[in-house]
Amino acid sequence: MAQHLDTLKEIASSFSAAYVKTPTKLKILDAFSVCALATAVLQFVYAKLVGTFPFNAFLAGFFCCVGTFVLTLSLRMKVAEHGGKPTAAKEFGGYALAMLTLFIAAVNYIG
Amino acid sequence: MARLAAALAAAMLLAGVALAAEQQKVLVLLDSPSLESSHSAFLAGLRSRGYALEVRPIDDKSLQLKSWDEWLYDKLVILGSSKALGGAIDAAQVVQFVDEGRDVLLAVDSDVSEELRSLAQDLGVDIDSRGNAVIDHFGYDSHVGAQDHAAVLADNFVKSAAVLPKALSTPVLFRGIGLSVAAESETAFLALAGSPTAYCGKPGAAMTDAKLAGPELGLVALVQMRNNARVAVAGSLHMFSDAAFQAEATARNDRVLGRASNEAFCTAISKWAFQEQGVLRASQLSHRVLAGAHPGAVKPERYRVNDDVEFSVVIQECADGGCKPYTAEDVQVELVMLDPYIRTSLKHDGQGRFATQVKVPDVYGVFKWVLEYRRLGYSFIELTETVPIRPFKHNEYERFIVQAYPYYASCASMMAGFLAVGAFFLYTKA
Amino acid sequence: MRVCLAALLLLAAIGGCAAEADDKRIARLQALARRGGGLIELDAGTFQELLVGKSRPYSVFIVADAKDLRSDPKLRLVPLVSDFKLVAKAFAATNAGKPAAGQAFFARMEFSRAQNLFGRMSIKALPYLARIPPGLAITEGGAVSVPAEEVLSTGGYPWGPERIAEFVGERTGLAVGEVKHAPLISPRLMPLVSLAVLACIVFVGYKLYYAPFMRHQALYAVGALCVYWFSVSGGMFNIIRGVPLVGFDHRKRQAMLFMPGQGQLGAEGFIMGSLYTTVGLSVAALITLVPKIKDSGAQRVAAYAILLVAFMAYRMVTSNHVWKTGMSPHWYLF
Amino acid sequence: MAGPAETAGQTAQHKAYGNVLTGFALLCICVLASSVRLFSVIKYESVIHEFDPYFNYRVTRFLSEKGFYETWDFFDSFTWYPLGRVVGGTMYPGLIFTAGTIWNVLQKLNIPIHVQEVCVFTAPLFSAFCAIATYLFMKEVRGQGAGLASAAIIAVVPSYISRSVAGSYDLEAVAIFALVFVFYLYVKTLNTGSLAWATALFFGYLYMVASWGGYSFIANLLPIHCLACIVFGRVSSRLYIAYAPWVILGALAAANIPVIGFNAVLMSEHMASFFVFGLLHAALAIEYIRDMLPPRAYSAAKKLVLTFGTTALAVVLALVVSYVAASPTFGWTGRSLSLLDPTYASKYIPIIASVSEHQPPSWSSYFTDLHIASLLAPAGLLLCFRPLTDASMFLLLYGVTAVYFSGVMVRLMLVLAPAACCLAGLALSEVTSYLSASLVAAQRAQAGAGDAEKKAKAPSETDGSAAGKKDKAAGSSAAAAAKQAAKKAAKKGGSGGGPLGWVSGPWKPVPKDVAIVGLVLVFLGLSMFYRHSVYVAGEMYSAPSIVLQSRRADGGVKVFDDFREAYAWLSHNTDPDAKVASWWDYGYQTTAMANRTVIVDNNTWNNTHIATVGRAMASPERKAWQIFRSLDVEYVFVVFGGFIGYPSDDINKFLWMVRIGGGVFPEIKEPHYLGADGNYRVDEQAGKALVDSLMYKLSYYRFADCGPMFGAQRGFDRVRNAVIAKQDFELKYFEEVFTSEHWMMRIYRVLDKPNRDARLRNPRRAKLGRRAPSKRRQPSGAPSK
């Protein structure tokens, strides 16, 4: 048990050490995706508590968050692959497009 | 179907108007010319009620009921006996006459011809076999029926205000043949039935078991066809005669009961048969949405589920040429799709307008308002109106449910986050 | 009173000595049945042994079977016989050691081996399952007239073991006991079982994931080809319609591989499927293998051989197809 | 992809040539694809075909009148009386909206064209699009050559023609295009890994979902592919971008289509995608960590992740399984369940099994429907492995799954068709390119020295000249393929990832003669294929089962137009809101052509209701009369072929009515309708229940009296080839009102309740003596002297 814990510690420490090196942009994206995921989880819990009455609303909200998470993550990957600035903007264009569609779909479905 | 019902109502309305305005033609067929004098009172009664009588012998060669495709007469009275129908008339044509909504009064006596019996049978009344007579060894009239007990005093009247508006105090003097109607018949009923001791058999001959006896033994039967045409079948000619109208009813032990109520009774049944009594007219069937998709829409093309709707119809009772609002508590309407989803009784406001308010079920489909009202002696009312019920449209569902606010919020937050991140992402150099 | 008593005793005595002979017979038959796995195989000898006689102290249940018709999907002879066997086993199990064990025997007669018996019992149609009541007198070579109520009505066929057991029960009044099926999973267990299965799948998948041979693409190529071959040859058709692998031509009294008209036979389908795949494979070979051959002569020969194979296979497919569907394509436009 | 060796100019030139040639070929293919489907219009006329298209046509008409929103909420009170049908919520709007949009656009352009024409010609149009989509798809997978070849094949592949001839206005007409297009977008996204394409994928998928129930095939195929990629360690950001957004957006898209709604997340068909979704994330997490952590920590972390992952997996599985096991059909719709367990439908759902296109195909139907594609496909399967890219792996999986499913249901042959065509096209292009390339090599050997230029040009010329003789599409495809080959060859065995696997590594061209023979054979095979397809398109698949043709002995054509005759009669001679009952096959046609309310129709969503009609048809006359009265039915019609020998009539469908009816109402028992010998027959040995049934009576009423037909004996049924059991009988509760010219359609009126209760059972009735004969009257009503 104990060594499990310190392996965990070690992992965490080395991870954070490695993570510090990642550029800010990626950090932001990570933060955004993480909070999106958190929102999704919250909604899930909420739905489990309150009951899934407006099921479509729940689905829309949930998928909206998960979608945001996914898209943000993919954008992060692209950016991480080639940290080159010029492509980043182009990538972001696609990202924005996708996000827009996502939002439209979600709002259309939410009620 | 609804259209048909409406048309029917309209037709009846017209008939009523006509009754007041120009005279209706009645063909009276007599078995023998002598009947015209012996039954003058009855015929006079008809004339006085505004009918144009055309009296002809039943076996007249030139008789004609319809020429080309139109009927020459509105009503038909047959005071018949042994003779066959003459001229162009036969049982089939009379049946057709009835099927096309016209009324017949048929009176026969003991030596009735087979043709008339079959006619009666086609109309739903079975006349006992020829030669039989109604006999009552206890309830005979001691004046006219003393020797053969075949002139009976019958007071087993039908309990229906539609046929007999006011109860008759004295019995009816009846000499003739017995009738019967099928038990499960929806159309025919007995207006005058035999007393418990009456039976139908050969006068003078001893009889151990009579097929027709007691209350099943009919003396006068009334038939209301599904198209509301009416037929009265009486087993006796004598009961319509002046003599009978004048007769004093005297029971077995010479107890005088007073004037026999033949006249009143015969007038009543003839009135009933000729649509002057117990006629119900439904009109102005309407239904409207009170609360729902299109509030206030009258006779909308379709409802939406859970609409509040009002169904209303005007029913009038017509008697003696005039119509007055009908009042009854037992008029019901159903909302049917395969099975009735709603069955409720209509409330009336003394003016004959029957209405009810219901919430249509939460089921979509093609529904029908069905109003079926059949009461003894009254003309049938069958109204149906088809109204589909549609589900919610995609934009009619409830919006902004409180429970769902978190979800809305999450979406909004995502958008905000997206904008923020986007802005940052694009405008930071790093 | 006393007289009857005496009579009874007398009867009992007679019955007693008759019974000894029967006991031996029953013992033999039971041994026979045990050898046959619960069923007695009827032929002239066993028929003599089992049935011939004015009466028997036991009733015999006979199921009719025919080798030629086993392939007929509608008749379901094989399951019928196995069900019958199940019932026999159940009967033996429940009445083991009891005298009832010797009061009913289960026999099967197969057409090719006991042809004349079919005639004698005047069996016209299968499926046929009947009971020979103890009282029925059977002479050697004489006709066996089984009363109608002793024959299990073909209504509601296939019967299934329960029905057969019920029949046995009501005819003999002996307890058959419940028939043991092949173990089935009750729907209530379903989730657990499927969960376990899924877990296993996950585990196996995990193992396979690291297994070296999973890296060989040839494996998957072959797999894909097999699937293709299977469905192109209408394998599903065979399964769903329960088509026999080989048909039997009753006129020519010989097995036939190809069936004219609609539908297909199992073998037919697989042959055609193989032809399909042959063409494809040879084409693939032309592209993939031939270029690898160094020597040009050998290469030429190989190439020609491959082309020939492909061409022949193609020819056969087309000709068969025309024969099957009667389609005769002609140039439409010119 | 300019080769390193040459100067940019020449390559540009070659590319230009190639592109022009390709574009031209593609154009030809499109023209071919849509024109080969016009036979039906030429031979018959421009009518809607068969059954389901009539419903689509009707809704499209509604759309053209009322607009999109109304259609979205279209509640149809004309079908399934009295239940009604929420059309908007139960249909796949894709096709209808497409046609509606086309129509509207044409109207905007002041092209006054009737909706029907638009509907008729939608299918050929989209088959052309489908060819293009196929080209793009294969181009992504392998390159132009393969693309053109597949396009050339799919343009005329019979199985696709069968559902997309002009006039067969059915969902599949557009759905196949959508299917292929979605695959193209997916592969495109997979190759480029750009979010823009992912968005495009979403829209494509949205269209697919809106068009056809077959979308669930995609919804399961993509996860399978993704899973395969994970298993083979091909996880990459491109895969993630192609797959993950699709899962989420796709689910939203599906949920937005009313007919799917919540099923998008509840039905088991969609579970796989979410499951793999989770798996993908796990895999990526592992990769990510590996990058981030030093190896030692990584291994520890990996253990953690794996244990965690497996447990999570187990939990999820447990949830899914419990949910699935809870629902009776394990959460699968009957149709897809019958895919997994082929024998399911035939056992439990007669209504599915009754549809002919749900039967399994035998070997011959593969050759009929795919012809050479089914022969070349295996080669394509193999070639997918050399080299095995993500894209080719996708194609491989697509082919394998599709071929399996097609084995279960004939109709899924349609899903197989594109796969087979792509595989075949792949094989074809590689064969032609190899052979032609070796031709080039041979020529070079003759010409002696030569450099890349000649190599590159020569084949295009030689083969191009060959193409002159060849059928256009095939030829040009081969030519383009050859160009490709030449380019590759010119690259001196450049990147091994190129589409032509054999280029990499040392290869030896076959001798010239072999190459020529091979090319000739290929050409022959292709031309056979074209001959077959065109023939099939003309003869088999262009008949609009509503108008029938038959060749007379003298070669003339006889047209049977009874259906439209009868429907016209209904629409002109019956009350506008009369209810018409018939077997469900004719429901759509009745509503569309006769414009009358029907009881059941081809959208078989309510088994009980259909069973009720089946029961009525199978019951004796009086019982049937009661049933029909309770449904307010005023007219009943049956389709009867015994007069002219039209085999697919109601008597032949009757057993299905009995089965479906018996499935709900146990008093209907199939054996009673079979003859003594257990066969279904209408002659003397016919089952008693059959002879008493309403269907028999309505079909054969007055049949025997219609005169000795063509010298046959009295009451001889030309379909069953038998003299019917009961020839002369009267109808008590039904009245014949119309019988079409060839007796193919017989319409009866359900009589009302009698006006009088004459002659009810009355024990007290005295017997009637002889009745007076009714008189013969002159029309005037006066007695005749």
PDB file of C-alpha atoms in Angstrom, chain A residues 24-25 28-29 32 36 39 43 46-47 50 53-54 57-58 61 64 68 79 92 95-96 99 103 107 110-111, chain B residues 398-399 401-408 410-411 413-418 421-426 428-430:
ATOM      1  CA  THR A  24       0.692  28.125 -22.129  1.00  0.00           C
ATOM      2  CA  LYS A  25      -1.686  27.753 -25.061  1.00  0.00           C
ATOM      3  CA  ILE A  28      -5.272  26.813 -21.474  1.00  0.00           C
ATOM      4  CA  LEU A  29      -6.795  24.302 -23.768  1.00  0.00           C
ATOM      5  CA  PHE A  32     -10.836  24.391 -20.757  1.00  0.00           C
ATOM      6  CA  ALA A  36     -15.835  21.031 -19.776  1.00  0.00           C
ATOM      7  CA  THR A  39     -19.354  20.213 -16.152  1.00  0.00           C
ATOM      8  CA  GLN A  43     -24.694  17.322 -15.175  1.00  0.00           C
ATOM      9  CA  TYR A  46     -27.464  16.109 -11.353  1.00  0.00           C
ATOM     10  CA  ALA A  47     -29.531  14.101 -13.798  1.00  0.00           C
ATOM     11  CA  VAL A  50     -33.147  14.907 -10.083  1.00  0.00           C
ATOM     12  CA  PHE A  53     -37.205  14.404 -16.971  1.00  0.00           C
ATOM     13  CA  PRO A  54     -36.295  16.829 -19.714  1.00  0.00           C
ATOM     14  CA  ALA A  57     -32.275  19.001 -22.428  1.00  0.00           C
ATOM     15  CA  PHE A  58     -30.010  16.722 -20.441  1.00  0.00           C
ATOM     16  CA  GLY A  61     -26.283  19.854 -22.238  1.00  0.00           C
ATOM     17  CA  CYS A  64     -22.478  19.933 -25.534  1.00  0.00           C
ATOM     18  CA  THR A  68     -16.471  20.751 -26.238  1.00  0.00           C
ATOM     19  CA  VAL A  79      -1.375  22.283 -31.938  1.00  0.00           C
ATOM     20  CA  PHE A  92      -8.390  27.114 -34.833  1.00  0.00           C
ATOM     21  CA  TYR A  95     -12.098  24.217 -34.357  1.00  0.00           C
ATOM     22  CA  ALA A  96     -14.333  27.273 -34.295  1.00  0.00           C
ATOM     23  CA  MET A  99     -17.719  24.262 -32.046  1.00  0.00           C
ATOM     24  CA  PHE A 103     -23.569  24.644 -30.286  1.00  0.00           C
ATOM     25  CA  VAL A 107     -29.290  24.497 -28.777  1.00  0.00           C
ATOM     26  CA  ILE A 110     -32.155  21.522 -25.903  1.00  0.00           C
ATOM     27  CA  GLY A 111     -35.774  22.578 -26.251  1.00  0.00           C
TER      28      GLY A 111
ATOM     29  CA  GLU B 398     -43.041  23.043 -22.901  1.00  0.00           C
ATOM     30  CA  ARG B 399     -40.059  25.366 -22.979  1.00  0.00           C
ATOM     31  CA  ILE B 401     -38.388  23.841 -17.689  1.00  0.00           C
ATOM     32  CA  VAL B 402     -37.005  24.757 -14.294  1.00  0.00           C
ATOM     33  CA  GLN B 403     -35.376  21.407 -13.846  1.00  0.00           C
ATOM     34  CA  ALA B 404     -33.456  21.943 -17.041  1.00  0.00           C
ATOM     35  CA  TYR B 405     -31.842  25.262 -16.125  1.00  0.00           C
ATOM     36  CA  PRO B 406     -28.533  23.649 -15.218  1.00  0.00           C
ATOM     37  CA  TYR B 407     -28.314  22.229 -18.692  1.00  0.00           C
ATOM     38  CA  TYR B 408     -29.029  25.571 -20.307  1.00  0.00           C
ATOM     39  CA  SER B 410     -23.879  24.499 -18.960  1.00  0.00           C
ATOM     40  CA  CYS B 411     -24.416  25.196 -22.661  1.00  0.00           C
ATOM     41  CA  SER B 413     -20.986  28.425 -20.021  1.00  0.00           C
ATOM     42  CA  MET B 414     -19.456  26.332 -22.758  1.00  0.00           C
ATOM     43  CA  MET B 415     -20.113  29.051 -25.317  1.00  0.00           C
ATOM     44  CA  ALA B 416     -18.674  31.707 -23.028  1.00  0.00           C
ATOM     45  CA  GLY B 417     -15.669  29.539 -22.318  1.00  0.00           C
ATOM     46  CA  PHE B 418     -15.227  28.945 -26.028  1.00  0.00           C
ATOM     47  CA  VAL B 421     -10.443  30.613 -24.868  1.00  0.00           C
ATOM     48  CA  GLY B 422     -10.676  31.563 -28.506  1.00  0.00           C
ATOM     49  CA  ALA B 423      -9.845  35.153 -27.839  1.00  0.00           C
ATOM     50  CA  PHE B 424      -6.969  34.218 -25.630  1.00  0.00           C
ATOM     51  CA  PHE B 425      -5.740  31.548 -28.010  1.00  0.00           C
ATOM     52  CA  LEU B 426      -5.654  33.869 -30.951  1.00  0.00           C
ATOM     53  CA  THR B 428      -1.535  35.654 -27.102  1.00  0.00           C
ATOM     54  CA  LYS B 429       1.949  35.322 -28.365  1.00  0.00           C
ATOM     55  CA  ALA B 430       3.463  32.385 -26.530  1.00  0.00           C
TER      56      ALA B 430
END
